Amino acid sequence: MLTTGLARWPGGHEPRLIAPRYLKPFIKRQKNDAADAEAIVEAAQRPTMRFVMAKKPRMLVAIALANKMAPVRRGCEEGINRMGK
């Protein structure tokens, strides 16, 4: 789910994101939409639930660029390692 920090739902509600690893313990049965929705509601009502920040568009661009550069960086490292042998 992508959202900005400025997004607002009608009625003044602010969307919050729950990381899947925090939600997993609340799923009781097989994976379907009803079970997922029940787990989300139960988890969101817990006072100790930790919510995660939505990534800003600028951060998404930085992540995309880093992923694009990874093969290039890996190729350079392999070349340098081959020269050292």
Tab-separated table of N, CA, C and O in Angstrom:
chain	number	residue	atom	x	y	z
A	1	MET	N	0.857	-1.173	0.000
A	1	MET	CA	0.000	0.000	0.000
A	1	MET	C	0.901	1.233	0.000
A	1	MET	O	1.772	1.367	0.831
A	2	LEU	N	0.671	2.104	-0.929
A	2	LEU	CA	1.442	3.337	-0.989
A	2	LEU	C	0.557	4.490	-0.555
A	2	LEU	O	-0.586	4.599	-0.964
A	3	THR	N	1.075	5.319	0.275
A	3	THR	CA	0.343	6.501	0.718
A	3	THR	C	1.359	7.558	1.118
A	3	THR	O	2.498	7.249	1.416
A	4	THR	N	0.953	8.791	1.111
A	4	THR	CA	1.842	9.852	1.567
A	4	THR	C	1.487	10.211	2.997
A	4	THR	O	0.416	9.868	3.484
A	5	GLY	N	2.363	10.883	3.668
A	5	GLY	CA	2.095	11.296	5.042
A	5	GLY	C	0.973	12.315	5.138
A	5	GLY	O	0.414	12.524	6.203
A	6	LEU	N	0.620	12.930	4.011
A	6	LEU	CA	-0.422	13.948	4.028
A	6	LEU	C	-1.801	13.389	3.676
A	6	LEU	O	-2.784	14.116	3.699
A	7	ALA	N	-1.865	12.105	3.348
A	7	ALA	CA	-3.145	11.513	2.939
A	7	ALA	C	-4.114	11.517	4.113
A	7	ALA	O	-3.765	11.213	5.249
A	8	ARG	N	-5.338	11.865	3.826
A	8	ARG	CA	-6.391	11.856	4.841
A	8	ARG	C	-7.608	11.154	4.259
A	8	ARG	O	-7.983	11.372	3.122
A	9	TRP	N	-8.241	10.324	5.045
A	9	TRP	CA	-9.477	9.674	4.643
A	9	TRP	C	-10.643	10.552	5.068
A	9	TRP	O	-10.530	11.345	5.989
A	10	PRO	N	-11.786	10.408	4.417
A	10	PRO	CA	-12.967	11.171	4.835
A	10	PRO	C	-13.288	10.898	6.300
A	10	PRO	O	-13.125	9.784	6.783
A	11	GLY	N	-13.733	11.900	6.999
A	11	GLY	CA	-14.056	11.729	8.407
A	11	GLY	C	-12.865	11.983	9.315
A	11	GLY	O	-12.940	11.780	10.521
A	12	GLY	N	-11.720	12.396	8.768
A	12	GLY	CA	-10.570	12.744	9.582
A	12	GLY	C	-9.696	11.573	9.986
A	12	GLY	O	-8.780	11.723	10.779
A	13	HIS	N	-9.952	10.378	9.467
A	13	HIS	CA	-9.113	9.230	9.806
A	13	HIS	C	-7.793	9.320	9.073
A	13	HIS	O	-7.726	9.748	7.930
A	14	GLU	N	-6.753	8.901	9.728
A	14	GLU	CA	-5.431	8.898	9.113
A	14	GLU	C	-4.998	7.453	8.900
A	14	GLU	O	-5.023	6.656	9.837
A	15	PRO	N	-4.628	7.075	7.671
A	15	PRO	CA	-4.207	5.689	7.428
A	15	PRO	C	-2.893	5.391	8.143
A	15	PRO	O	-2.002	6.238	8.217
A	16	ARG	N	-2.806	4.189	8.689
A	16	ARG	CA	-1.575	3.737	9.334
A	16	ARG	C	-1.225	2.375	8.749
A	16	ARG	O	-2.098	1.578	8.448
A	17	LEU	N	0.049	2.105	8.605
A	17	LEU	CA	0.513	0.850	8.026
A	17	LEU	C	1.025	-0.075	9.118
A	17	LEU	O	1.747	0.348	10.020
A	18	ILE	N	0.644	-1.335	9.013
A	18	ILE	CA	1.138	-2.361	9.934
A	18	ILE	C	2.033	-3.280	9.116
A	18	ILE	O	1.617	-3.799	8.082
A	19	ALA	N	3.244	-3.498	9.574
A	19	ALA	CA	4.161	-4.397	8.872
A	19	ALA	C	3.636	-5.828	8.978
A	19	ALA	O	3.114	-6.222	10.019
A	20	PRO	N	3.764	-6.624	7.915
A	20	PRO	CA	3.266	-7.999	7.954
A	20	PRO	C	3.839	-8.827	9.104
A	20	PRO	O	3.151	-9.664	9.664
A	21	ARG	N	5.083	-8.575	9.479
A	21	ARG	CA	5.672	-9.369	10.565
A	21	ARG	C	5.005	-9.084	11.909
A	21	ARG	O	5.016	-9.919	12.789
A	22	TYR	N	4.417	-7.903	12.083
A	22	TYR	CA	3.698	-7.596	13.316
A	22	TYR	C	2.278	-8.141	13.269
A	22	TYR	O	1.657	-8.369	14.305
A	23	LEU	N	1.748	-8.340	12.083
A	23	LEU	CA	0.375	-8.789	11.916
A	23	LEU	C	0.255	-10.309	11.944
A	23	LEU	O	-0.773	-10.851	12.332
A	24	LYS	N	1.300	-11.001	11.574
A	24	LYS	CA	1.278	-12.461	11.440
A	24	LYS	C	0.752	-13.187	12.676
A	24	LYS	O	-0.048	-14.112	12.540
A	25	PRO	N	1.140	-12.831	13.901
A	25	PRO	CA	0.648	-13.565	15.070
A	25	PRO	C	-0.865	-13.464	15.283
A	25	PRO	O	-1.443	-14.286	15.990
A	26	PHE	N	-1.526	-12.517	14.669
A	26	PHE	CA	-2.956	-12.321	14.888
A	26	PHE	C	-3.812	-13.129	13.912
A	26	PHE	O	-5.017	-13.219	14.085
A	27	ILE	N	-3.218	-13.715	12.879
A	27	ILE	CA	-3.980	-14.513	11.916
A	27	ILE	C	-4.200	-15.894	12.517
A	27	ILE	O	-3.260	-16.598	12.844
A	28	LYS	N	-5.474	-16.279	12.663
A	28	LYS	CA	-5.836	-17.501	13.374
A	28	LYS	C	-6.084	-18.697	12.460
A	28	LYS	O	-5.885	-19.824	12.845
A	29	ARG	N	-6.630	-18.455	11.267
A	29	ARG	CA	-7.023	-19.558	10.405
A	29	ARG	C	-6.357	-19.422	9.048
A	29	ARG	O	-5.426	-18.662	8.899
A	30	GLN	N	-6.926	-20.157	8.094
A	30	GLN	CA	-6.347	-20.121	6.746
A	30	GLN	C	-6.378	-18.710	6.168
A	30	GLN	O	-7.127	-17.861	6.610
A	31	LYS	N	-5.575	-18.536	5.162
A	31	LYS	CA	-5.415	-17.201	4.578
A	31	LYS	C	-6.565	-16.889	3.629
A	31	LYS	O	-6.696	-17.491	2.573
A	32	ASN	N	-7.409	-15.953	4.016
A	32	ASN	CA	-8.450	-15.421	3.145
A	32	ASN	C	-8.729	-13.994	3.594
A	32	ASN	O	-8.223	-13.545	4.620
A	33	ASP	N	-9.499	-13.278	2.824
A	33	ASP	CA	-9.715	-11.855	3.102
A	33	ASP	C	-10.399	-11.618	4.440
A	33	ASP	O	-10.053	-10.678	5.156
A	34	ALA	N	-11.365	-12.456	4.791
A	34	ALA	CA	-12.089	-12.270	6.051
A	34	ALA	C	-11.163	-12.474	7.243
A	34	ALA	O	-11.186	-11.694	8.206
A	35	ALA	N	-10.326	-13.503	7.185
A	35	ALA	CA	-9.379	-13.761	8.282
A	35	ALA	C	-8.358	-12.633	8.380
A	35	ALA	O	-7.988	-12.206	9.480
A	36	ASP	N	-7.898	-12.150	7.221
A	36	ASP	CA	-6.939	-11.047	7.214
A	36	ASP	C	-7.546	-9.777	7.809
A	36	ASP	O	-6.910	-9.080	8.598
A	37	ALA	N	-8.790	-9.475	7.430
A	37	ALA	CA	-9.449	-8.274	7.942
A	37	ALA	C	-9.647	-8.366	9.446
A	37	ALA	O	-9.421	-7.391	10.172
A	38	GLU	N	-10.026	-9.535	9.932
A	38	GLU	CA	-10.209	-9.715	11.373
A	38	GLU	C	-8.890	-9.524	12.113
A	38	GLU	O	-8.832	-8.880	13.165
A	39	ALA	N	-7.805	-10.054	11.567
A	39	ALA	CA	-6.488	-9.918	12.189
A	39	ALA	C	-6.039	-8.458	12.201
A	39	ALA	O	-5.476	-7.982	13.197
A	40	ILE	N	-6.309	-7.735	11.125
A	40	ILE	CA	-5.915	-6.326	11.054
A	40	ILE	C	-6.658	-5.510	12.102
A	40	ILE	O	-6.068	-4.682	12.805
A	41	VAL	N	-7.967	-5.749	12.220
A	41	VAL	CA	-8.764	-5.004	13.200
A	41	VAL	C	-8.278	-5.302	14.617
A	41	VAL	O	-8.092	-4.397	15.429
A	42	GLU	N	-8.043	-6.576	14.906
A	42	GLU	CA	-7.586	-6.945	16.250
A	42	GLU	C	-6.221	-6.347	16.563
A	42	GLU	O	-5.991	-5.809	17.640
A	43	ALA	N	-5.311	-6.414	15.592
A	43	ALA	CA	-3.966	-5.885	15.804
A	43	ALA	C	-3.982	-4.367	15.965
A	43	ALA	O	-3.279	-3.812	16.813
A	44	ALA	N	-4.785	-3.678	15.157
A	44	ALA	CA	-4.822	-2.210	15.197
A	44	ALA	C	-5.386	-1.694	16.514
A	44	ALA	O	-5.059	-0.581	16.934
A	45	GLN	N	-6.208	-2.484	17.181
A	45	GLN	CA	-6.814	-2.041	18.441
A	45	GLN	C	-5.890	-2.235	19.643
A	45	GLN	O	-6.157	-1.712	20.721
A	46	ARG	N	-4.821	-2.977	19.464
A	46	ARG	CA	-3.882	-3.201	20.562
A	46	ARG	C	-3.111	-1.920	20.877
A	46	ARG	O	-2.590	-1.266	19.974
A	47	PRO	N	-3.008	-1.566	22.156
A	47	PRO	CA	-2.287	-0.335	22.503
A	47	PRO	C	-0.778	-0.432	22.247
A	47	PRO	O	-0.107	0.580	22.079
A	48	THR	N	-0.249	-1.645	22.188
A	48	THR	CA	1.195	-1.806	22.007
A	48	THR	C	1.584	-2.047	20.552
A	48	THR	O	2.756	-2.289	20.272
A	49	MET	N	0.617	-1.986	19.626
A	49	MET	CA	0.921	-2.246	18.215
A	49	MET	C	1.854	-1.165	17.674
A	49	MET	O	1.660	0.017	17.920
A	50	ARG	N	2.873	-1.611	16.951
A	50	ARG	CA	3.816	-0.690	16.331
A	50	ARG	C	3.443	-0.530	14.866
A	50	ARG	O	3.294	-1.506	14.146
A	51	PHE	N	3.287	0.689	14.444
A	51	PHE	CA	2.967	0.991	13.058
A	51	PHE	C	4.231	1.440	12.353
A	51	PHE	O	5.158	1.942	12.991
A	52	VAL	N	4.272	1.241	11.057
A	52	VAL	CA	5.454	1.623	10.287
A	52	VAL	C	5.139	2.879	9.482
A	52	VAL	O	3.994	3.135	9.136
A	53	MET	N	6.164	3.644	9.194
A	53	MET	CA	6.000	4.868	8.415
A	53	MET	C	5.916	4.499	6.931
A	53	MET	O	6.601	3.590	6.472
A	54	ALA	N	5.092	5.215	6.209
A	54	ALA	CA	5.024	5.040	4.758
A	54	ALA	C	6.274	5.656	4.145
A	54	ALA	O	6.771	6.675	4.628
A	55	LYS	N	6.785	5.007	3.120
A	55	LYS	CA	7.970	5.549	2.459
A	55	LYS	C	7.565	6.747	1.609
A	55	LYS	O	6.576	6.727	0.904
A	56	LYS	N	8.347	7.774	1.679
A	56	LYS	CA	8.110	8.979	0.892
A	56	LYS	C	8.549	8.710	-0.552
A	56	LYS	O	9.420	7.876	-0.804
A	57	PRO	N	7.956	9.405	-1.530
A	57	PRO	CA	8.328	9.181	-2.933
A	57	PRO	C	9.830	9.323	-3.184
A	57	PRO	O	10.408	8.586	-3.967
A	58	ARG	N	10.463	10.234	-2.488
A	58	ARG	CA	11.905	10.429	-2.645
A	58	ARG	C	12.684	9.179	-2.217
A	58	ARG	O	13.659	8.792	-2.860
A	59	MET	N	12.231	8.534	-1.129
A	59	MET	CA	12.884	7.319	-0.654
A	59	MET	C	12.655	6.172	-1.638
A	59	MET	O	13.551	5.354	-1.876
A	60	LEU	N	11.453	6.092	-2.228
A	60	LEU	CA	11.166	5.049	-3.208
A	60	LEU	C	12.073	5.177	-4.428
A	60	LEU	O	12.544	4.179	-4.972
A	61	VAL	N	12.345	6.410	-4.851
A	61	VAL	CA	13.253	6.640	-5.978
A	61	VAL	C	14.662	6.197	-5.608
A	61	VAL	O	15.350	5.538	-6.399
A	62	ALA	N	15.114	6.517	-4.408
A	62	ALA	CA	16.457	6.123	-3.969
A	62	ALA	C	16.596	4.605	-3.926
A	62	ALA	O	17.619	4.045	-4.340
A	63	ILE	N	15.562	3.912	-3.458
A	63	ILE	CA	15.594	2.452	-3.401
A	63	ILE	C	15.642	1.867	-4.811
A	63	ILE	O	16.403	0.935	-5.089
A	64	ALA	N	14.824	2.430	-5.721
A	64	ALA	CA	14.809	1.950	-7.101
A	64	ALA	C	16.181	2.140	-7.760
A	64	ALA	O	16.662	1.247	-8.464
A	65	LEU	N	16.809	3.281	-7.538
A	65	LEU	CA	18.138	3.526	-8.117
A	65	LEU	C	19.178	2.574	-7.544
A	65	LEU	O	20.033	2.063	-8.269
A	66	ALA	N	19.126	2.320	-6.261
A	66	ALA	CA	20.071	1.395	-5.641
A	66	ALA	C	19.900	-0.009	-6.212
A	66	ALA	O	20.889	-0.713	-6.469
A	67	ASN	N	18.645	-0.425	-6.451
A	67	ASN	CA	18.397	-1.745	-7.023
A	67	ASN	C	18.891	-1.825	-8.467
A	67	ASN	O	19.375	-2.869	-8.906
A	68	LYS	N	18.778	-0.736	-9.218
A	68	LYS	CA	19.266	-0.711	-10.593
A	68	LYS	C	20.790	-0.763	-10.639
A	68	LYS	O	21.373	-1.334	-11.550
A	69	MET	N	21.453	-0.144	-9.673
A	69	MET	CA	22.908	-0.072	-9.658
A	69	MET	C	23.563	-1.331	-9.090
A	69	MET	O	24.755	-1.545	-9.278
A	70	ALA	N	22.814	-2.171	-8.400
A	70	ALA	CA	23.396	-3.354	-7.750
A	70	ALA	C	24.138	-4.259	-8.739
A	70	ALA	O	25.272	-4.668	-8.464
A	71	PRO	N	23.561	-4.604	-9.918
A	71	PRO	CA	24.310	-5.456	-10.847
A	71	PRO	C	25.589	-4.790	-11.357
A	71	PRO	O	26.607	-5.463	-11.546
A	72	VAL	N	25.555	-3.490	-11.574
A	72	VAL	CA	26.741	-2.767	-12.045
A	72	VAL	C	27.829	-2.822	-10.975
A	72	VAL	O	28.995	-3.115	-11.261
A	73	ARG	N	27.432	-2.564	-9.742
A	73	ARG	CA	28.375	-2.594	-8.635
A	73	ARG	C	28.965	-3.992	-8.461
A	73	ARG	O	30.164	-4.167	-8.251
A	74	ARG	N	28.115	-5.005	-8.589
A	74	ARG	CA	28.565	-6.386	-8.447
A	74	ARG	C	29.571	-6.729	-9.544
A	74	ARG	O	30.586	-7.385	-9.296
A	75	GLY	N	29.312	-6.262	-10.787
A	75	GLY	CA	30.230	-6.512	-11.894
A	75	GLY	C	31.579	-5.865	-11.663
A	75	GLY	O	32.617	-6.457	-11.968
A	76	CYS	N	31.598	-4.659	-11.124
A	76	CYS	CA	32.858	-3.970	-10.825
A	76	CYS	C	33.646	-4.734	-9.769
A	76	CYS	O	34.855	-4.907	-9.888
A	77	GLU	N	32.942	-5.190	-8.744
A	77	GLU	CA	33.614	-5.933	-7.673
A	77	GLU	C	34.203	-7.236	-8.198
A	77	GLU	O	35.322	-7.609	-7.835
A	78	GLU	N	33.461	-7.913	-9.096
A	78	GLU	CA	33.980	-9.160	-9.665
A	78	GLU	C	35.227	-8.895	-10.495
A	78	GLU	O	36.198	-9.665	-10.440
A	79	GLY	N	35.223	-7.804	-11.272
A	79	GLY	CA	36.386	-7.456	-12.081
A	79	GLY	C	37.594	-7.152	-11.222
A	79	GLY	O	38.707	-7.577	-11.510
A	80	ILE	N	37.399	-6.417	-10.156
A	80	ILE	CA	38.493	-6.077	-9.247
A	80	ILE	C	39.036	-7.341	-8.577
A	80	ILE	O	40.246	-7.528	-8.455
A	81	ASN	N	38.137	-8.241	-8.195
A	81	ASN	CA	38.579	-9.485	-7.566
A	81	ASN	C	39.363	-10.357	-8.547
A	81	ASN	O	40.331	-11.016	-8.157
A	82	ARG	N	38.977	-10.357	-9.835
A	82	ARG	CA	39.685	-11.140	-10.830
A	82	ARG	C	41.100	-10.590	-11.060
A	82	ARG	O	42.049	-11.349	-11.267
A	83	MET	N	41.252	-9.274	-11.004
A	83	MET	CA	42.567	-8.665	-11.199
A	83	MET	C	43.503	-8.977	-10.047
A	83	MET	O	44.712	-9.078	-10.234
A	84	GLY	N	42.962	-9.173	-8.877
A	84	GLY	CA	43.792	-9.422	-7.702
A	84	GLY	C	44.336	-10.836	-7.636
A	84	GLY	O	45.259	-11.123	-6.897
A	85	LYS	N	43.799	-11.737	-8.472
A	85	LYS	CA	44.244	-13.137	-8.418
A	85	LYS	C	45.445	-13.384	-9.262
A	85	LYS	O	45.779	-12.797	-10.198
